[in-house]
CSV table of C-alpha atoms in Angstrom, one decimal:
chain,number,residue,atom,x,y,z
J,259,UNK,CA,0.4,0.4,-0.1
J,260,UNK,CA,1.1,3.1,-0.9
J,261,UNK,CA,0.5,6.4,1.5
J,262,UNK,CA,0.0,9.6,-0.9
J,263,UNK,CA,0.2,13.0,0.9
J,264,UNK,CA,-3.9,13.0,1.9
J,265,UNK,CA,-3.4,10.6,4.0
J,266,UNK,CA,-0.9,13.1,6.5
J,267,UNK,CA,-1.9,15.9,8.7
J,268,UNK,CA,-2.7,19.3,7.2
J,269,UNK,CA,-2.2,22.2,7.1
J,270,UNK,CA,-5.2,25.5,7.9
J,271,UNK,CA,-3.0,27.5,5.6
J,272,UNK,CA,-1.6,25.6,3.3
J,273,UNK,CA,1.2,28.7,2.9
J,274,UNK,CA,2.6,27.0,6.1
J,275,UNK,CA,3.7,24.2,5.0
J,276,UNK,CA,7.3,26.0,3.5
J,277,UNK,CA,7.7,27.7,7.0
J,278,UNK,CA,10.4,26.4,9.6
J,279,UNK,CA,8.2,25.7,12.9
J,280,UNK,CA,8.9,24.6,16.2
J,281,UNK,CA,5.9,22.1,18.5
J,282,UNK,CA,5.3,25.8,20.4
J,283,UNK,CA,4.4,27.5,17.1
J,284,UNK,CA,2.1,24.8,16.6
J,285,UNK,CA,-1.1,23.0,17.1
J,286,UNK,CA,-4.2,20.9,16.4
J,287,UNK,CA,-7.8,21.9,16.0
J,288,UNK,CA,-11.1,19.7,17.7
J,289,UNK,CA,-13.5,17.5,15.6
J,290,UNK,CA,-16.3,15.6,15.9
J,291,UNK,CA,-15.9,12.8,18.3
J,292,UNK,CA,-18.8,9.5,17.9
J,293,UNK,CA,-16.5,7.7,20.5
J,294,UNK,CA,-17.4,6.9,24.0
J,295,UNK,CA,-14.6,7.4,25.5
J,296,UNK,CA,-10.4,7.9,24.7
J,297,UNK,CA,-10.2,5.0,26.7
J,298,UNK,CA,-10.8,3.2,23.6
J,299,UNK,CA,-8.6,5.0,21.7
J,300,UNK,CA,-5.9,3.0,20.1
J,301,UNK,CA,-1.9,4.6,20.7
J,302,UNK,CA,0.0,0.9,19.7
J,303,UNK,CA,2.0,1.9,16.1
J,304,UNK,CA,0.2,0.4,13.0
J,305,UNK,CA,3.8,-0.1,11.9
J,306,UNK,CA,6.2,-1.1,14.5
J,307,UNK,CA,8.9,-3.9,16.1
J,308,UNK,CA,6.0,-5.0,18.7
J,309,UNK,CA,6.1,-1.9,20.7
J,310,UNK,CA,2.6,-1.1,22.3
J,311,UNK,CA,2.9,1.7,22.8
J,312,UNK,CA,5.0,4.8,19.9
J,313,UNK,CA,7.6,5.7,22.9
J,314,UNK,CA,11.0,4.5,23.3
J,315,UNK,CA,14.0,5.9,26.3
J,316,UNK,CA,16.9,7.0,24.7
J,317,UNK,CA,20.1,5.2,24.6
J,318,UNK,CA,21.9,7.8,27.1
J,319,UNK,CA,24.6,7.0,30.1
J,320,UNK,CA,22.3,9.4,32.2
J,321,UNK,CA,18.8,7.5,31.3
J,322,UNK,CA,18.3,4.3,30.2
J,323,UNK,CA,20.1,1.1,32.0
J,324,UNK,CA,19.5,-2.1,32.9
J,325,UNK,CA,16.4,-0.8,35.5
J,326,UNK,CA,15.2,1.6,32.7
J,327,UNK,CA,15.1,-1.3,29.6
J,328,UNK,CA,13.3,-3.8,32.3
J,329,UNK,CA,10.3,-1.3,33.3
J,330,UNK,CA,9.3,0.1,30.3
J,331,UNK,CA,8.9,-2.9,28.7
J,332,UNK,CA,7.0,-4.0,30.5
J,333,UNK,CA,4.7,-2.2,29.8
J,334,UNK,CA,4.5,-1.1,26.6
J,335,UNK,CA,7.6,0.8,25.5
J,336,UNK,CA,11.7,0.5,24.6
J,337,UNK,CA,14.3,1.3,25.7
J,338,UNK,CA,17.6,1.8,23.6
J,339,UNK,CA,20.7,0.6,25.7
J,340,UNK,CA,24.1,3.1,25.8
J,341,UNK,CA,26.6,2.6,22.8
J,342,UNK,CA,29.2,3.1,25.3
J,343,UNK,CA,28.8,-0.3,27.6
J,344,UNK,CA,31.2,-3.0,26.6
J,345,UNK,CA,30.1,-6.2,26.1
J,346,UNK,CA,30.1,-8.0,28.9
J,347,UNK,CA,27.9,-4.8,30.5
J,348,UNK,CA,25.5,-4.7,27.5
J,349,UNK,CA,25.6,-9.0,27.7
J,350,UNK,CA,25.0,-9.1,31.3
J,351,UNK,CA,22.0,-6.5,31.1
J,352,UNK,CA,20.9,-8.3,28.1
J,353,UNK,CA,20.4,-11.8,29.6
J,354,UNK,CA,18.9,-9.5,33.2
J,355,UNK,CA,16.4,-8.0,31.2
J,356,UNK,CA,15.6,-11.7,28.4
J,357,UNK,CA,15.2,-13.4,32.2
J,358,UNK,CA,13.0,-11.0,34.7
J,359,UNK,CA,9.1,-11.5,34.6
J,360,UNK,CA,7.1,-9.6,31.7
J,361,UNK,CA,4.6,-8.9,34.7
J,362,UNK,CA,6.3,-8.7,38.1
J,363,UNK,CA,9.1,-6.4,39.1
J,364,UNK,CA,12.1,-7.3,40.4
J,365,UNK,CA,12.9,-7.0,44.1
J,366,UNK,CA,15.2,-6.1,46.2
J,367,UNK,CA,16.2,-8.2,49.3
J,368,UNK,CA,18.3,-7.3,52.9
J,369,UNK,CA,18.9,-10.3,55.3
J,370,UNK,CA,17.6,-10.4,59.1
J,371,UNK,CA,20.9,-9.0,59.7
J,372,UNK,CA,21.5,-5.8,57.6
J,373,UNK,CA,20.9,-2.9,58.6
J,374,UNK,CA,18.4,0.8,57.9
J,375,UNK,CA,21.2,1.8,56.8
J,376,UNK,CA,21.7,-0.7,54.2
J,377,UNK,CA,18.2,-0.9,53.6
J,378,UNK,CA,18.1,3.5,52.8
J,379,UNK,CA,21.2,2.5,50.1
J,380,UNK,CA,18.9,0.4,48.3
J,381,UNK,CA,15.5,1.3,48.3
J,382,UNK,CA,15.4,3.7,45.6
J,383,UNK,CA,16.9,1.6,43.2
J,384,UNK,CA,13.0,0.4,42.1
J,385,UNK,CA,10.8,2.6,42.2
J,386,UNK,CA,8.4,0.5,44.5
J,387,UNK,CA,10.5,1.8,47.0
J,388,UNK,CA,9.9,-1.7,49.3
J,389,UNK,CA,13.0,-3.6,50.9
J,390,UNK,CA,11.8,-7.6,50.6
J,391,UNK,CA,14.1,-8.6,54.2
J,392,UNK,CA,14.6,-12.6,53.1
J,393,UNK,CA,16.3,-15.5,54.9
J,394,UNK,CA,19.1,-18.5,53.9
J,395,UNK,CA,16.0,-20.3,51.5
J,396,UNK,CA,15.8,-16.9,50.4
J,397,UNK,CA,12.4,-16.9,51.9
J,398,UNK,CA,10.6,-13.5,52.3
J,399,UNK,CA,10.1,-12.3,56.0
J,400,UNK,CA,9.4,-8.6,56.0
J,401,UNK,CA,8.5,-5.7,53.8
J,402,UNK,CA,10.0,-2.5,54.4
J,403,UNK,CA,9.1,1.3,53.0
J,404,UNK,CA,10.6,3.9,53.9
J,405,UNK,CA,7.9,4.8,56.6
J,406,UNK,CA,8.6,2.0,59.1
J,407,UNK,CA,12.3,3.4,58.9
J,408,UNK,CA,11.6,7.2,60.6
J,409,UNK,CA,13.2,7.8,63.7
J,410,UNK,CA,15.2,4.9,64.2
J,411,UNK,CA,19.3,4.4,64.3
J,412,UNK,CA,20.3,3.8,60.4
J,413,UNK,CA,22.3,1.0,62.3
J,414,UNK,CA,19.6,-0.6,63.6
J,415,UNK,CA,18.6,-3.6,61.9
J,416,UNK,CA,16.0,-4.9,60.6
J,417,UNK,CA,15.0,-7.0,62.2
J,418,UNK,CA,13.9,-5.7,65.1
J,419,UNK,CA,11.3,-3.8,62.9
J,420,UNK,CA,9.1,-7.3,61.9
J,421,UNK,CA,6.4,-6.4,63.6
J,422,UNK,CA,3.3,-8.9,62.3
J,423,UNK,CA,3.2,-11.7,59.8
J,424,UNK,CA,3.9,-11.4,55.7
J,425,UNK,CA,0.8,-11.5,53.2
J,426,UNK,CA,2.0,-13.1,49.7
J,427,UNK,CA,0.5,-14.6,47.0
J,428,UNK,CA,1.7,-17.4,44.2
J,429,UNK,CA,2.8,-15.7,40.9
J,430,UNK,CA,-0.4,-17.4,39.5
J,431,UNK,CA,-2.6,-14.2,41.4
J,432,UNK,CA,-4.5,-12.7,39.2
J,433,UNK,CA,-4.6,-9.0,38.7
J,434,UNK,CA,-7.7,-8.2,40.2
J,435,UNK,CA,-7.4,-10.9,43.3
J,436,UNK,CA,-4.0,-9.7,43.7
J,437,UNK,CA,-5.1,-6.0,44.7
J,438,UNK,CA,-7.7,-7.0,46.8
J,439,UNK,CA,-5.8,-9.3,48.9
J,440,UNK,CA,-4.0,-5.9,49.5
J,441,UNK,CA,-6.5,-3.5,49.5
J,442,UNK,CA,-8.2,-6.1,52.6
J,443,UNK,CA,-4.8,-5.9,54.7
J,444,UNK,CA,-3.7,-2.6,54.3
J,445,UNK,CA,-0.5,-2.7,52.6
J,446,UNK,CA,0.5,-1.5,48.9
J,447,UNK,CA,2.7,-3.9,48.0
J,448,UNK,CA,2.8,-8.4,48.0
J,449,UNK,CA,5.9,-10.3,47.1
J,450,UNK,CA,5.1,-13.3,44.6
J,451,UNK,CA,6.4,-16.7,46.0
J,452,UNK,CA,7.5,-20.1,44.2
J,453,UNK,CA,5.5,-23.6,45.1
J,454,UNK,CA,8.9,-23.2,47.1
J,455,UNK,CA,8.1,-20.2,48.7
J,456,UNK,CA,11.4,-18.6,47.2
J,457,UNK,CA,11.0,-14.3,46.5
J,458,UNK,CA,10.7,-14.0,42.8
J,459,UNK,CA,8.9,-10.8,42.4
J,460,UNK,CA,7.1,-7.7,44.1
J,461,UNK,CA,3.9,-7.0,43.0
J,462,UNK,CA,2.1,-3.3,44.5
J,463,UNK,CA,-2.0,-2.1,43.6
J,464,UNK,CA,-0.6,0.5,40.7
J,465,UNK,CA,1.2,-2.8,38.9
J,466,UNK,CA,-2.4,-4.5,38.9
J,467,UNK,CA,-4.6,-1.6,37.5
J,468,UNK,CA,-1.5,-1.2,35.5
J,469,UNK,CA,-1.3,-4.6,34.1
J,470,UNK,CA,-5.0,-4.3,32.8
J,471,UNK,CA,-4.1,-1.8,30.7
J,472,UNK,CA,-0.5,-2.2,29.6
J,473,UNK,CA,0.8,-5.4,27.7
J,474,UNK,CA,4.5,-6.6,27.7
J,475,UNK,CA,6.9,-5.0,24.8
J,476,UNK,CA,8.2,-9.6,24.1
J,477,UNK,CA,10.8,-10.7,21.4
J,478,UNK,CA,9.6,-13.4,18.9
J,479,UNK,CA,10.7,-15.8,21.9
J,480,UNK,CA,8.0,-14.0,23.6
J,481,UNK,CA,10.7,-12.2,26.7
J,482,UNK,CA,11.2,-8.3,27.4
J,483,UNK,CA,12.8,-6.6,23.8
J,484,UNK,CA,15.6,-4.3,24.2
J,485,UNK,CA,17.5,-2.6,21.3
J,486,UNK,CA,20.9,-1.5,21.8
J,487,UNK,CA,23.0,1.0,20.2
J,488,UNK,CA,26.0,0.8,18.0
J,489,UNK,CA,28.9,3.2,16.4
J,490,UNK,CA,29.6,3.4,13.5
J,491,UNK,CA,32.9,1.9,14.3
J,492,UNK,CA,31.7,-1.1,15.8
J,493,UNK,CA,30.7,-3.5,14.0
J,494,UNK,CA,32.5,-6.2,16.2
J,495,UNK,CA,29.9,-6.1,18.3
J,496,UNK,CA,26.8,-6.7,16.0
J,497,UNK,CA,28.1,-10.3,16.1
J,498,UNK,CA,27.6,-10.7,20.3
J,499,UNK,CA,24.4,-9.0,20.4
J,500,UNK,CA,23.1,-10.7,17.6
J,501,UNK,CA,23.5,-14.0,18.7
J,502,UNK,CA,22.3,-12.8,22.2
J,503,UNK,CA,18.8,-12.9,19.7
J,504,UNK,CA,18.6,-9.1,19.8
J,505,UNK,CA,16.7,-7.8,16.8
J,506,UNK,CA,17.1,-3.2,16.9
J,507,UNK,CA,19.7,-2.3,16.3
J,508,UNK,CA,20.2,1.4,16.9
J,509,UNK,CA,23.0,3.2,14.4
J,510,UNK,CA,24.2,6.4,17.1
J,511,UNK,CA,25.9,9.4,15.7
J,512,UNK,CA,25.7,13.0,15.7
J,513,UNK,CA,25.5,13.4,11.7
J,514,UNK,CA,23.5,11.0,10.6
J,515,UNK,CA,23.8,11.7,6.4
J,516,UNK,CA,27.2,10.7,5.8
J,517,UNK,CA,28.8,7.9,3.5
J,518,UNK,CA,30.5,6.1,7.2
J,519,UNK,CA,27.1,5.1,7.9
J,520,UNK,CA,25.8,4.2,4.8
J,521,UNK,CA,28.1,2.4,4.5
J,522,UNK,CA,27.5,0.6,8.0
J,523,UNK,CA,24.2,0.1,7.2
J,524,UNK,CA,25.1,-1.1,4.1
J,525,UNK,CA,27.6,-3.7,5.5
J,526,UNK,CA,25.4,-4.8,8.3
J,527,UNK,CA,22.4,-6.3,5.3
J,528,UNK,CA,24.6,-7.8,3.7
J,529,UNK,CA,26.5,-10.0,6.7
J,530,UNK,CA,22.8,-10.5,9.0
J,531,UNK,CA,19.9,-9.7,6.0
J,532,UNK,CA,16.7,-8.5,6.9
J,533,UNK,CA,15.4,-9.9,9.5
J,534,UNK,CA,16.3,-7.3,12.2
J,535,UNK,CA,15.5,-3.8,12.3
J,536,UNK,CA,18.2,-0.8,12.2
J,537,UNK,CA,17.3,3.1,13.3
J,538,UNK,CA,20.0,5.0,12.1
J,539,UNK,CA,20.1,8.8,13.1
J,540,UNK,CA,19.8,12.4,12.8
J,541,UNK,CA,18.8,13.1,10.1
J,542,UNK,CA,16.8,16.6,9.0
J,543,UNK,CA,16.2,16.4,5.4
J,544,UNK,CA,14.6,14.3,3.0
J,545,UNK,CA,17.2,14.4,1.6
J,546,UNK,CA,19.3,12.7,4.6
J,547,UNK,CA,16.1,10.5,5.2
J,548,UNK,CA,15.8,9.1,1.3
J,549,UNK,CA,19.8,8.3,1.9
J,550,UNK,CA,19.5,6.7,4.4
J,551,UNK,CA,16.5,4.7,3.9
J,552,UNK,CA,17.6,3.7,0.1
J,553,UNK,CA,20.4,2.3,2.0
J,554,UNK,CA,18.2,0.0,3.8
J,555,UNK,CA,17.4,1.5,7.2
J,556,UNK,CA,14.1,0.5,9.2
J,557,UNK,CA,13.5,3.7,10.5
J,558,UNK,CA,15.7,7.0,10.5
J,559,UNK,CA,15.5,9.7,13.5
J,560,UNK,CA,15.0,13.1,13.3
J,561,UNK,CA,16.7,15.2,15.0
J,562,UNK,CA,20.2,18.0,15.7
J,563,UNK,CA,20.6,19.6,19.0
J,564,UNK,CA,17.3,20.8,21.2
J,565,UNK,CA,18.0,19.1,24.5
J,566,UNK,CA,19.0,20.8,27.8
J,567,UNK,CA,21.9,18.9,28.0
J,568,UNK,CA,22.8,19.6,24.1
J,569,UNK,CA,24.7,22.6,22.6
J,570,UNK,CA,25.7,21.4,19.0
J,571,UNK,CA,23.1,23.8,17.7
J,572,UNK,CA,23.5,27.3,19.5
J,573,UNK,CA,27.2,26.4,18.6
J,574,UNK,CA,27.4,25.0,15.6
J,575,UNK,CA,24.0,26.8,13.9
J,576,UNK,CA,23.4,23.7,12.3
J,577,UNK,CA,19.9,22.7,12.8
J,578,UNK,CA,16.2,22.4,12.0
J,579,UNK,CA,12.8,23.8,14.2
J,580,UNK,CA,11.2,19.9,15.5
J,581,UNK,CA,8.3,20.2,13.8
J,582,UNK,CA,9.3,20.6,10.5
J,583,UNK,CA,11.8,18.1,10.4
J,584,UNK,CA,9.5,16.1,11.4
J,585,UNK,CA,7.0,16.3,9.4
J,586,UNK,CA,9.6,16.6,6.2
J,587,UNK,CA,11.2,13.9,6.9
J,588,UNK,CA,8.0,12.5,7.4
J,589,UNK,CA,6.5,12.5,3.8
J,590,UNK,CA,10.1,11.6,2.7
J,591,UNK,CA,10.4,8.5,4.6
J,592,UNK,CA,6.5,7.8,3.5
J,593,UNK,CA,6.8,7.7,-0.1
J,594,UNK,CA,9.9,4.5,0.2
J,595,UNK,CA,7.7,2.6,2.9
J,596,UNK,CA,10.3,3.9,5.7
J,597,UNK,CA,9.4,5.8,9.1
J,598,UNK,CA,10.3,8.6,11.2
J,599,UNK,CA,11.6,9.3,14.7
J,600,UNK,CA,11.2,11.8,16.0
J,601,UNK,CA,14.3,13.0,18.8
J,602,UNK,CA,14.4,15.3,21.8
J,603,UNK,CA,12.6,18.6,22.5
J,604,UNK,CA,9.6,16.0,23.4
J,605,UNK,CA,9.0,17.2,27.3
J,606,UNK,CA,5.2,17.1,27.7
J,607,UNK,CA,2.4,14.8,26.0
J,608,UNK,CA,1.6,17.7,23.9
J,609,UNK,CA,4.9,17.3,22.2
J,610,UNK,CA,4.2,13.3,21.5
J,611,UNK,CA,0.5,14.4,19.9
J,612,UNK,CA,2.8,17.0,17.7
J,613,UNK,CA,5.5,14.8,16.6
J,614,UNK,CA,3.4,12.2,15.7
J,615,UNK,CA,0.6,14.4,14.0
J,616,UNK,CA,3.3,14.9,12.1
J,617,UNK,CA,3.4,11.4,11.2
J,618,UNK,CA,6.7,10.2,13.3
J,619,UNK,CA,6.1,6.5,13.9
J,620,UNK,CA,7.8,7.1,17.5
J,621,UNK,CA,9.5,9.5,19.8
J,622,UNK,CA,11.8,9.3,22.1
J,623,UNK,CA,12.5,10.5,25.7
J,624,UNK,CA,16.1,11.9,26.8
J,625,UNK,CA,15.5,14.7,30.0
J,626,UNK,CA,11.8,13.4,31.1
J,627,UNK,CA,13.4,10.2,31.9
J,628,UNK,CA,16.5,11.4,33.2
J,629,UNK,CA,14.8,12.3,36.6
J,630,UNK,CA,13.7,8.6,37.1
J,631,UNK,CA,14.1,6.4,40.2
J,632,UNK,CA,14.9,4.0,37.1
J,633,UNK,CA,16.7,6.9,35.5
J,634,UNK,CA,20.7,4.6,35.6
J,635,UNK,CA,22.3,7.0,37.6
J,636,UNK,CA,22.5,7.0,41.5
J,637,UNK,CA,20.1,9.3,44.4
J,638,UNK,CA,21.2,12.2,45.7
J,639,UNK,CA,20.4,15.2,47.7
J,640,UNK,CA,20.8,18.6,48.0
J,641,UNK,CA,21.4,20.5,51.4
J,642,UNK,CA,17.9,20.7,51.7
J,643,UNK,CA,17.8,16.9,51.4
J,644,UNK,CA,15.8,17.1,47.8
J,645,UNK,CA,16.5,14.7,45.2
J,646,UNK,CA,18.2,14.6,42.3
J,647,UNK,CA,20.7,12.8,39.6
J,648,UNK,CA,23.1,13.7,37.3
J,649,UNK,CA,22.2,13.6,33.8
J,650,UNK,CA,25.2,14.7,30.8
J,651,UNK,CA,25.4,14.7,27.6
J,652,UNK,CA,27.1,11.6,26.1
J,653,UNK,CA,29.5,14.1,23.7
J,654,UNK,CA,30.6,15.8,27.3
J,655,UNK,CA,33.8,15.6,29.2
J,656,UNK,CA,32.6,13.6,31.7
J,657,UNK,CA,30.9,11.7,28.3
J,658,UNK,CA,34.5,11.0,26.8
J,659,UNK,CA,35.9,10.1,30.3
J,660,UNK,CA,33.9,7.8,31.1
J,661,UNK,CA,34.3,5.7,27.6
J,662,UNK,CA,37.7,6.2,27.4
J,663,UNK,CA,38.5,4.7,30.5
J,664,UNK,CA,41.5,2.0,29.7
J,665,UNK,CA,43.4,4.9,27.5
J,666,UNK,CA,46.0,6.8,29.1
J,667,UNK,CA,45.7,10.0,30.5
J,668,UNK,CA,47.5,11.8,26.7
J,669,UNK,CA,44.8,10.4,24.9
J,670,UNK,CA,42.0,10.9,27.0
J,671,UNK,CA,43.2,14.4,27.7
J,672,UNK,CA,43.0,15.0,23.1
J,673,UNK,CA,39.2,13.6,22.6
J,674,UNK,CA,38.2,16.6,25.7
J,675,UNK,CA,39.0,18.6,23.2
J,676,UNK,CA,35.9,17.4,20.9
J,677,UNK,CA,33.6,17.2,23.7
J,678,UNK,CA,30.5,19.3,22.4
J,679,UNK,CA,27.9,19.1,25.1
J,680,UNK,CA,27.6,20.3,28.7
J,681,UNK,CA,29.1,17.2,30.9
J,682,UNK,CA,26.3,16.8,34.1
J,683,UNK,CA,23.9,19.4,35.8
J,684,UNK,CA,21.0,18.5,38.3
J,685,UNK,CA,18.0,17.5,37.3
J,686,UNK,CA,15.4,16.7,40.1
J,687,UNK,CA,12.9,14.4,40.7
J,688,UNK,CA,9.8,15.9,39.6
J,689,UNK,CA,6.5,14.9,42.2
J,690,UNK,CA,3.6,12.7,40.9
J,691,UNK,CA,6.8,11.7,38.4
J,692,UNK,CA,9.3,10.4,40.2
J,693,UNK,CA,8.5,6.7,38.8
J,694,UNK,CA,8.6,6.1,34.3
J,695,UNK,CA,5.3,4.5,35.3
J,696,UNK,CA,3.5,7.8,36.6
J,697,UNK,CA,5.2,9.7,32.9
J,698,UNK,CA,4.0,6.1,30.7
J,699,UNK,CA,0.0,6.8,33.2
J,700,UNK,CA,0.7,10.8,32.4
J,701,UNK,CA,2.0,10.6,28.5
J,702,UNK,CA,-0.6,8.0,27.7
J,703,UNK,CA,-4.0,9.5,29.1
J,704,UNK,CA,-2.7,13.3,27.0
J,705,UNK,CA,-2.0,11.2,24.4
J,706,UNK,CA,-5.5,9.3,23.7
J,707,UNK,CA,-7.0,12.3,24.7
J,708,UNK,CA,-5.6,14.5,22.1
J,709,UNK,CA,-6.4,12.3,20.1
J,710,UNK,CA,-10.5,12.1,20.9
J,711,UNK,CA,-10.5,15.9,20.7
J,712,UNK,CA,-9.2,15.5,16.5
J,713,UNK,CA,-12.0,12.6,16.4
J,714,UNK,CA,-9.0,9.6,15.8
J,715,UNK,CA,-9.6,5.7,17.1
J,716,UNK,CA,-6.2,5.3,16.4
J,717,UNK,CA,-3.2,6.8,15.0
J,718,UNK,CA,-3.5,5.9,11.7
J,719,UNK,CA,-6.8,8.4,11.6
J,720,UNK,CA,-4.7,10.7,13.7
J,721,UNK,CA,-1.8,10.9,10.7
J,722,UNK,CA,-5.1,11.4,8.3
J,723,UNK,CA,-7.1,14.3,10.8
J,724,UNK,CA,-4.7,16.3,12.3
J,725,UNK,CA,-5.1,20.1,11.2
J,726,UNK,CA,-2.1,21.9,12.3
J,727,UNK,CA,-2.5,24.9,12.4
J,728,UNK,CA,0.0,28.3,13.3
J,729,UNK,CA,0.1,30.4,16.2
J,730,UNK,CA,1.4,33.6,18.6
J,731,UNK,CA,3.1,34.1,21.1
J,732,UNK,CA,0.2,35.4,23.1
J,733,UNK,CA,-1.6,31.9,22.0
J,734,UNK,CA,0.6,30.5,23.6
J,735,UNK,CA,1.1,31.5,26.5
J,736,UNK,CA,-2.9,31.6,26.2
J,737,UNK,CA,-3.0,28.4,26.3
J,738,UNK,CA,-0.6,27.3,29.8
J,739,UNK,CA,-1.7,27.9,33.1
J,740,UNK,CA,-1.8,31.1,34.3
J,741,UNK,CA,-2.8,31.1,37.5
J,742,UNK,CA,-1.3,31.8,41.3
J,743,UNK,CA,1.3,30.5,43.7
J,744,UNK,CA,1.6,31.8,46.9
J,745,UNK,CA,4.8,30.6,48.9
């Protein structure tokens, strides 16, 4: 089936089609809706790699690791592991993800001889904020939250906090039964055990609800799926990853429209055929999109520079407003049976809606995920005891240093000369959005709402029915909340 230009969103005034526009320059117009509820709206991409939602997490060292990739794959999205990881680390993480439950979260555990300080050190490794105490047989004894640990000496043994019998369930329990069990017993989390009463997973009340709404992103072996980023000079990684049943490869380089990129894609296809998926980036023009798809990339990622940690756009002055870049590249990709990812400057649900209206097949989230419990770095506290994480760019001094740890200081100093991005910044956990689960709920809810306003029951209809209007800065300000806040 060939997609004509009539199947993509339209501008209310055709003159604006050739303007260079950002997401804040445009808005969607309302249409009649004949559905019953926005919950009926289907937001699964029709042409994809088994994701149920059109969003992926970025291959940033500060964003996607084991926890992030595992969690979002369990809830319809897909994680991309960074190219900086060595092959041993990649193998360890991939094996963990593929052995993880497609339904239940992975518990974090301590022993009775551990202290409150031991538990507090790891409690934010998972967004369920629970630590399960186990015995030497891996049987759960008690489950702790931060509320259990207040006003106690940090060196108190955890065993002293145990107060009553622990309630558990086996892994065949239904979502509704598990929820009711927790509700009846006034608890918010439930250890999941096997027939030998050994702890295997953990479940929360919110998980029970989400499992009735979302589905996991699985590969052909029905394991949680994950993508891996590789550099254009790191072809030796591919064979190991391919033999681990990695079927989605992200070819990551700042400037995607180059000879090395095109040759890499062709070499990959000659070696491994067409079954695996290749996503190549970064581009901002139809010409670049065409070159990569004709080399046999499945998707291309559209972006140069618009991000909190990136100075590329401002320093090189090579860029394009993101909405127009996605729209123009998507038009070219459609003619070649290809698709685009919209990357960066996706900060709010409205940006997702606009990128998808411009016929992006997926969007990629970066900074939005960096402040979550599931991102790679540990929680830190500022002078006011507010929780934050460190964020940094992939071409920054810090990234170069981490990437070249095995080199001598002379080589590291030389590579620092080519740094481009901001090395680090504090990014605070946002209330009600501390977990990637919360972000998933928020973004999918508002995306469905946006599509219902346009009268689209699925993404294909959204592409066809979306009408884009261009706004002034005053219009944009009018649409923002402007209540007064008292301190």
